[in-house]
PDB file of C-alpha atoms in Angstrom:
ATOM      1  CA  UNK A   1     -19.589  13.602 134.294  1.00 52.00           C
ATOM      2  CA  UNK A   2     -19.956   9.549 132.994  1.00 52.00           C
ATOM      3  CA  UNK A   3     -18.212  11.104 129.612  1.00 48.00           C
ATOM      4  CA  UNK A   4     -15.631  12.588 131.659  1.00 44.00           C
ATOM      5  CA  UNK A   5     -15.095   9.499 133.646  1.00 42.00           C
ATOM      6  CA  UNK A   6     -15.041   7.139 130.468  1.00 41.00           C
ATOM      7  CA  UNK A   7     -12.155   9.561 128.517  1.00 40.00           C
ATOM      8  CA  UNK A   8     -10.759   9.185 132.281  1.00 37.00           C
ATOM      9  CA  UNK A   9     -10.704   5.546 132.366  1.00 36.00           C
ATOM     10  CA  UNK A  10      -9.456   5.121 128.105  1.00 36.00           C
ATOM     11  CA  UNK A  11      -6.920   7.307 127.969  1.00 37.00           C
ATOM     12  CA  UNK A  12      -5.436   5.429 131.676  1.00 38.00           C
ATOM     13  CA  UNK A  13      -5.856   2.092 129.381  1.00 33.00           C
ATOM     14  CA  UNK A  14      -4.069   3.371 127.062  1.00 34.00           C
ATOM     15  CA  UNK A  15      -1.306   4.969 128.490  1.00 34.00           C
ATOM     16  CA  UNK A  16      -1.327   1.924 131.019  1.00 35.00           C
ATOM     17  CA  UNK A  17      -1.049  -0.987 128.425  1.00 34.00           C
ATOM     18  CA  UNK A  18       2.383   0.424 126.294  1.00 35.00           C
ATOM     19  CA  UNK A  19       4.206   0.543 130.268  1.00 36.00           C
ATOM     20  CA  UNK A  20       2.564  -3.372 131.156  1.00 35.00           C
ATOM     21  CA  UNK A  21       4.230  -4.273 127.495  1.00 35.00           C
ATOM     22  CA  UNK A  22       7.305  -2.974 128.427  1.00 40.00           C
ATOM     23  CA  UNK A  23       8.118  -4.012 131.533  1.00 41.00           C
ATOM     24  CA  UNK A  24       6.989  -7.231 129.682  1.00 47.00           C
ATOM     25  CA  UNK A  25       9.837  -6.886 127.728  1.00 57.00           C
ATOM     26  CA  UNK A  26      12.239  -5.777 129.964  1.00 77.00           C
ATOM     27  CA  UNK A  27      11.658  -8.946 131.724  1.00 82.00           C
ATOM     28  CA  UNK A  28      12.533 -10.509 128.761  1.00 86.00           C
ATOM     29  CA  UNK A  29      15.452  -9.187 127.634  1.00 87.00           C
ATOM     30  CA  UNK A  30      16.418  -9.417 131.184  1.00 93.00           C
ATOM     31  CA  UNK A  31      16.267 -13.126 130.457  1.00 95.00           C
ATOM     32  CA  UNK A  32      17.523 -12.744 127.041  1.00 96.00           C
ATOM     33  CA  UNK A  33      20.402 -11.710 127.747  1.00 97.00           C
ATOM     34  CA  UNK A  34      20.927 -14.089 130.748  1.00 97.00           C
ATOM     35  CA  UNK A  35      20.763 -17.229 128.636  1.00 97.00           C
ATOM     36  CA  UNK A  36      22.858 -15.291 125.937  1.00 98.00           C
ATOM     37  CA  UNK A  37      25.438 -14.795 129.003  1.00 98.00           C
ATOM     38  CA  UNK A  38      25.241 -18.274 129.941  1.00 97.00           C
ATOM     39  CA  UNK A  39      25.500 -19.533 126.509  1.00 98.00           C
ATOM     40  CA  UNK A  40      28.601 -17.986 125.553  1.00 98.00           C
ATOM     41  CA  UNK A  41      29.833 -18.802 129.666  1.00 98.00           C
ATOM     42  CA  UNK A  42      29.300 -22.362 128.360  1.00 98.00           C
ATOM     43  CA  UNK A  43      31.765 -22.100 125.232  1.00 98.00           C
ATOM     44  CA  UNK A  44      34.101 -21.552 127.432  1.00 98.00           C
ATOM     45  CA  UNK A  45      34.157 -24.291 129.844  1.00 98.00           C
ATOM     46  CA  UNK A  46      33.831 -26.281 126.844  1.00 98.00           C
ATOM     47  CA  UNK A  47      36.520 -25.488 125.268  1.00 98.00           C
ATOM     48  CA  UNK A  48      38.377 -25.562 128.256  1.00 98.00           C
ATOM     49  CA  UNK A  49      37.505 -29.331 128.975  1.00 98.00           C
ATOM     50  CA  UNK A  50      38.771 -29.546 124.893  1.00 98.00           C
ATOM     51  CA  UNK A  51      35.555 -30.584 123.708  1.00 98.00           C
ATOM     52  CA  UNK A  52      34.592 -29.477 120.699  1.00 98.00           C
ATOM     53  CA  UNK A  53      30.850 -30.878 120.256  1.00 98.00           C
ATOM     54  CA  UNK A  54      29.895 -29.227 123.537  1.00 98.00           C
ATOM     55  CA  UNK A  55      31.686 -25.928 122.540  1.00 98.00           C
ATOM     56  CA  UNK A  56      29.441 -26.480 119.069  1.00 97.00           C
ATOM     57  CA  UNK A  57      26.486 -27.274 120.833  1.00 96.00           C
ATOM     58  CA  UNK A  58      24.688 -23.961 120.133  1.00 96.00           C
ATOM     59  CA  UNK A  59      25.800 -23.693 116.259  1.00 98.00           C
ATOM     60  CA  UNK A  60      22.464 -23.738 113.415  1.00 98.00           C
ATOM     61  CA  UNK A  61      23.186 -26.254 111.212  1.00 98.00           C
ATOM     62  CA  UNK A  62      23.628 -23.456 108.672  1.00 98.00           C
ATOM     63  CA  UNK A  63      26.265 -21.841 110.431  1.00 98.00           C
ATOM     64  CA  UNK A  64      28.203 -18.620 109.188  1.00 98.00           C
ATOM     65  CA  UNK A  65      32.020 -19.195 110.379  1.00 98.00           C
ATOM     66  CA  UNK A  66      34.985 -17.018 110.040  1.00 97.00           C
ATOM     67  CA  UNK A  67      38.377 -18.098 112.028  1.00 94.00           C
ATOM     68  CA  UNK A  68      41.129 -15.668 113.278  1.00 90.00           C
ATOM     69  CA  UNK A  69      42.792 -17.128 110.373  1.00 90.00           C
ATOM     70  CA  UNK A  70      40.515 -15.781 107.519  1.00 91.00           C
ATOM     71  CA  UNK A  71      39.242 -19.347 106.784  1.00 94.00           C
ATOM     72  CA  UNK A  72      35.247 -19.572 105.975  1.00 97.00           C
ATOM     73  CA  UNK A  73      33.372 -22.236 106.636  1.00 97.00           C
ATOM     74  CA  UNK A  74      29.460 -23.287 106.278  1.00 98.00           C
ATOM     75  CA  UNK A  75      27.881 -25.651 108.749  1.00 98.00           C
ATOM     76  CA  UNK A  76      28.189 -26.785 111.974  1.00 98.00           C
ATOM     77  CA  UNK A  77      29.826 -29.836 110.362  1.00 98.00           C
ATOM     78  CA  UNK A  78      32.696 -27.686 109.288  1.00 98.00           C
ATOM     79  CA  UNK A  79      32.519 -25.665 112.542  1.00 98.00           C
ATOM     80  CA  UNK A  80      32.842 -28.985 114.640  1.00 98.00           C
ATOM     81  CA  UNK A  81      35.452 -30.321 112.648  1.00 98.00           C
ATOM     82  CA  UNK A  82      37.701 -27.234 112.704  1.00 97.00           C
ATOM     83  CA  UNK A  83      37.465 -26.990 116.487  1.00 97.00           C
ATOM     84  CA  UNK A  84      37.736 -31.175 116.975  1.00 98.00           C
ATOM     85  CA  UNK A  85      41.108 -30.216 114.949  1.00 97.00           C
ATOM     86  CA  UNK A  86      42.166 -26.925 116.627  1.00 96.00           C
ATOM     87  CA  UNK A  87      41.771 -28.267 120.608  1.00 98.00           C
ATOM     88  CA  UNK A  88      43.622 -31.491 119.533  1.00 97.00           C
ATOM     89  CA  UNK A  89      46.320 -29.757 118.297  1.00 96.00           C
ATOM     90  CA  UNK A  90      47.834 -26.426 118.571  1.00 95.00           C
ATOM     91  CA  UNK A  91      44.720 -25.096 120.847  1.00 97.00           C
ATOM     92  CA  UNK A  92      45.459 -28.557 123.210  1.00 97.00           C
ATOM     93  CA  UNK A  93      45.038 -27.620 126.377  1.00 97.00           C
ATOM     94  CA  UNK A  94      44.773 -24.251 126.411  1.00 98.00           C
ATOM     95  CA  UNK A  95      42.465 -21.849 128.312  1.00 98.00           C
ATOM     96  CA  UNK A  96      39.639 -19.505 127.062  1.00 98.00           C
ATOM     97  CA  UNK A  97      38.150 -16.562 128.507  1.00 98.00           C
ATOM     98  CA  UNK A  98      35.000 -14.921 127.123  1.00 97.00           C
ATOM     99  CA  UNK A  99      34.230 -11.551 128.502  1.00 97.00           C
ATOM    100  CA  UNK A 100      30.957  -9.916 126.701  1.00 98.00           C
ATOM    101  CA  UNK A 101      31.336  -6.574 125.703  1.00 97.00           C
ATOM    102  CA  UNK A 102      28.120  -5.952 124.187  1.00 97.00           C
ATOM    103  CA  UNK A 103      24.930  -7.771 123.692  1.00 98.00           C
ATOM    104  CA  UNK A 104      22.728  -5.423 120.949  1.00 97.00           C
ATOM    105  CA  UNK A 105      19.210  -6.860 120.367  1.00 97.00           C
ATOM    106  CA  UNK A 106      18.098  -5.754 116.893  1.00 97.00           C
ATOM    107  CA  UNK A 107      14.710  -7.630 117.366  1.00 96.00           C
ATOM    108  CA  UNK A 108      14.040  -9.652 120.461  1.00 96.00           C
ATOM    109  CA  UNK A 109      14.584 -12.822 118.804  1.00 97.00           C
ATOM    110  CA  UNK A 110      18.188 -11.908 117.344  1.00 98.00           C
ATOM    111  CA  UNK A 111      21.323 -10.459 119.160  1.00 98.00           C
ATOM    112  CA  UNK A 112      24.707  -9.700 117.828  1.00 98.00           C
ATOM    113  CA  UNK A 113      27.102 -10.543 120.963  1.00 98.00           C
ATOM    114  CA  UNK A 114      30.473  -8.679 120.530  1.00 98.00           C
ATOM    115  CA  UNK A 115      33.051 -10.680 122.685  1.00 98.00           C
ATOM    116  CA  UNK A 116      36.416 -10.270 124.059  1.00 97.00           C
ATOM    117  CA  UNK A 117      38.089 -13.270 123.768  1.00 97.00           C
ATOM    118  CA  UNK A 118      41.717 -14.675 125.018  1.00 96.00           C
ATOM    119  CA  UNK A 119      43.046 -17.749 124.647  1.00 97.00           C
ATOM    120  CA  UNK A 120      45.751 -18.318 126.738  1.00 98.00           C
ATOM    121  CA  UNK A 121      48.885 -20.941 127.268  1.00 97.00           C
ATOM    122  CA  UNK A 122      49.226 -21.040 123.198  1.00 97.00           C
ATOM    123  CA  UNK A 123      52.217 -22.762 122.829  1.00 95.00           C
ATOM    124  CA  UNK A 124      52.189 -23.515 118.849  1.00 94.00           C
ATOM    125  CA  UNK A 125      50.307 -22.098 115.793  1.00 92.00           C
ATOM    126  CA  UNK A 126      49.814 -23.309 112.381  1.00 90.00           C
ATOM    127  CA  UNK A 127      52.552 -22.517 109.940  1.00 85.00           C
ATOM    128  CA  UNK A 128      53.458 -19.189 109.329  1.00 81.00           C
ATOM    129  CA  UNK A 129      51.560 -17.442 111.791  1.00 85.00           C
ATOM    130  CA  UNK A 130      53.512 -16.396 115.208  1.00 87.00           C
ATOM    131  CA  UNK A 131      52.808 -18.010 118.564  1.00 90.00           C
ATOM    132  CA  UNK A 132      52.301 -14.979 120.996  1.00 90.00           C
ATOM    133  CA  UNK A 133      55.525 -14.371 123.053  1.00 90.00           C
ATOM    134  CA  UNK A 134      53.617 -14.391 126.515  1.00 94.00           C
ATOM    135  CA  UNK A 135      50.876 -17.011 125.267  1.00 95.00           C
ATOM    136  CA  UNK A 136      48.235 -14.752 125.248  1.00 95.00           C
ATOM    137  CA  UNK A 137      45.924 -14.906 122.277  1.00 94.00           C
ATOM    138  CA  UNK A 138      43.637 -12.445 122.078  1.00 94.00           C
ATOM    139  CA  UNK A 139      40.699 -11.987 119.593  1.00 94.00           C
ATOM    140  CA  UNK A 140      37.470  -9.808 119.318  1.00 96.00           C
ATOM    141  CA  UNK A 141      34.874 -12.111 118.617  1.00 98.00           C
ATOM    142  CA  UNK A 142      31.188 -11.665 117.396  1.00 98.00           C
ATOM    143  CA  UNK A 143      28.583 -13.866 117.236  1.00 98.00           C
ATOM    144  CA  UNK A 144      25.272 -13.549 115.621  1.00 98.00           C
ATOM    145  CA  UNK A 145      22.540 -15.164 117.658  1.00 98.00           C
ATOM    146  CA  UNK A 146      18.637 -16.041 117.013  1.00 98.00           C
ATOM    147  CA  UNK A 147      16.065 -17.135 119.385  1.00 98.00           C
ATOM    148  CA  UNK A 148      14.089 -20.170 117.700  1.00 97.00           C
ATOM    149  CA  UNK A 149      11.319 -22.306 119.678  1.00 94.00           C
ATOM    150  CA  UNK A 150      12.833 -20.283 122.992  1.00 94.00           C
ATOM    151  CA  UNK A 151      16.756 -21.185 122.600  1.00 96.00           C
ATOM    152  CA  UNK A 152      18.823 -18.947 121.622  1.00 98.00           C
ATOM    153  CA  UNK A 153      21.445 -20.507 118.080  1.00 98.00           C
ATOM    154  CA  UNK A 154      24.588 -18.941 116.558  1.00 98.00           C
ATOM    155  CA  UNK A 155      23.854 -17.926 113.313  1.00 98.00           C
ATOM    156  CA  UNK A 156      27.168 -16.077 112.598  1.00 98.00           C
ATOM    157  CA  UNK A 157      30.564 -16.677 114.473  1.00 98.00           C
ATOM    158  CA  UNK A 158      33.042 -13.848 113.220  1.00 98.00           C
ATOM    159  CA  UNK A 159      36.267 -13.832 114.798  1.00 96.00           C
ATOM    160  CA  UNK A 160      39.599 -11.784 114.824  1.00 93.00           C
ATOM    161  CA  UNK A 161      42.388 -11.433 116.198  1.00 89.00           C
ATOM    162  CA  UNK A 162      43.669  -8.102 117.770  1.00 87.00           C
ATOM    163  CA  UNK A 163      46.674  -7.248 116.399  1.00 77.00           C
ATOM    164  CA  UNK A 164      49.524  -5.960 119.192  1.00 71.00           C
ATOM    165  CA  UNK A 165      48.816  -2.186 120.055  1.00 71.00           C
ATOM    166  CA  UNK A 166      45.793  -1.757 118.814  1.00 67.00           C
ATOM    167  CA  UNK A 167      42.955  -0.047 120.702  1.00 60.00           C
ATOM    168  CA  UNK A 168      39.482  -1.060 121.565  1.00 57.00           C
TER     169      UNK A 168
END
């Protein structure tokens, strides 16, 4: 009867411990991704105030860029410069909406965030390329985040743009 009872009460630990672990985690992620959410909410309002070290504010200082335009860049002194450039020029004044498709946590310290992204009231473009007819710029962008020290950093910004008719 005491064996009974002990195989009883180790087999309840252990079948007990994997659920307190995950809703552990759950918890976690639940947090995860609010701070991911809340991260990439705050790109937006700083872009939309056309400030470019608050919209960098998250970047590693080893950041991976790729613009819409195909340029690459290394470094959140590159990525700050391009966007100081961008929002005081052809980007000036214009309005961005982030809407987060997906957030996919390969390990729960690093996310890739795929992001819908429009920029709207684009009135100009660098040479060559075509300002949108209704001012709508639209772009799937994806950012590589990891959590260090309990903040989340963009490792990897990779962005696009959608080209007319094609489908999600």
């Amino acid at each position: 009867m005491i064996r009974t009872a002990a195989i009883v009460l180790v087999a309840s630990v252990v079948l007990l411990v994997p659920a307190a672990h995950g809703q552990a985690g759950t918890r976690d992620s639940i947090a995860a991704d609010s701070a991911i959410r809340a991260m990439i909410a705050g790109q937006a309002v700083a872009w939309n105030a056309g400030d470019a070290l608050r919209f960098a504010e998250g970047v590693r200082p080893d950041v991976s860029f790729t613009n819409l335009f195909g340029m690459v860049m290394y470094g959140d002194s590159a990525f700050i410069a391009r966007h100081r450039q961008i929002l005081t020029t052809f980007y000036k004044g214009t309005r961005k909406l982030h809407t987060v498709r997906r957030i996919q946590f390969v390990t729960p310290d690093v996310a890739i965030v795929d992001i819908d992204n429009e920029v709207r009231g684009v009135t100009a473009m660098p040479a060559g390329i075509p300002v949108p007819g209704d001012g709508l710029l639209r772009t799937q962008l994806m950012q590589v985040l990891v959590r260090r020290d309990g903040r989340w950093w963009i490792a990897a910004y990779h962005n696009v743009d959608v080209k007319p008719g094609a489908r999600p």
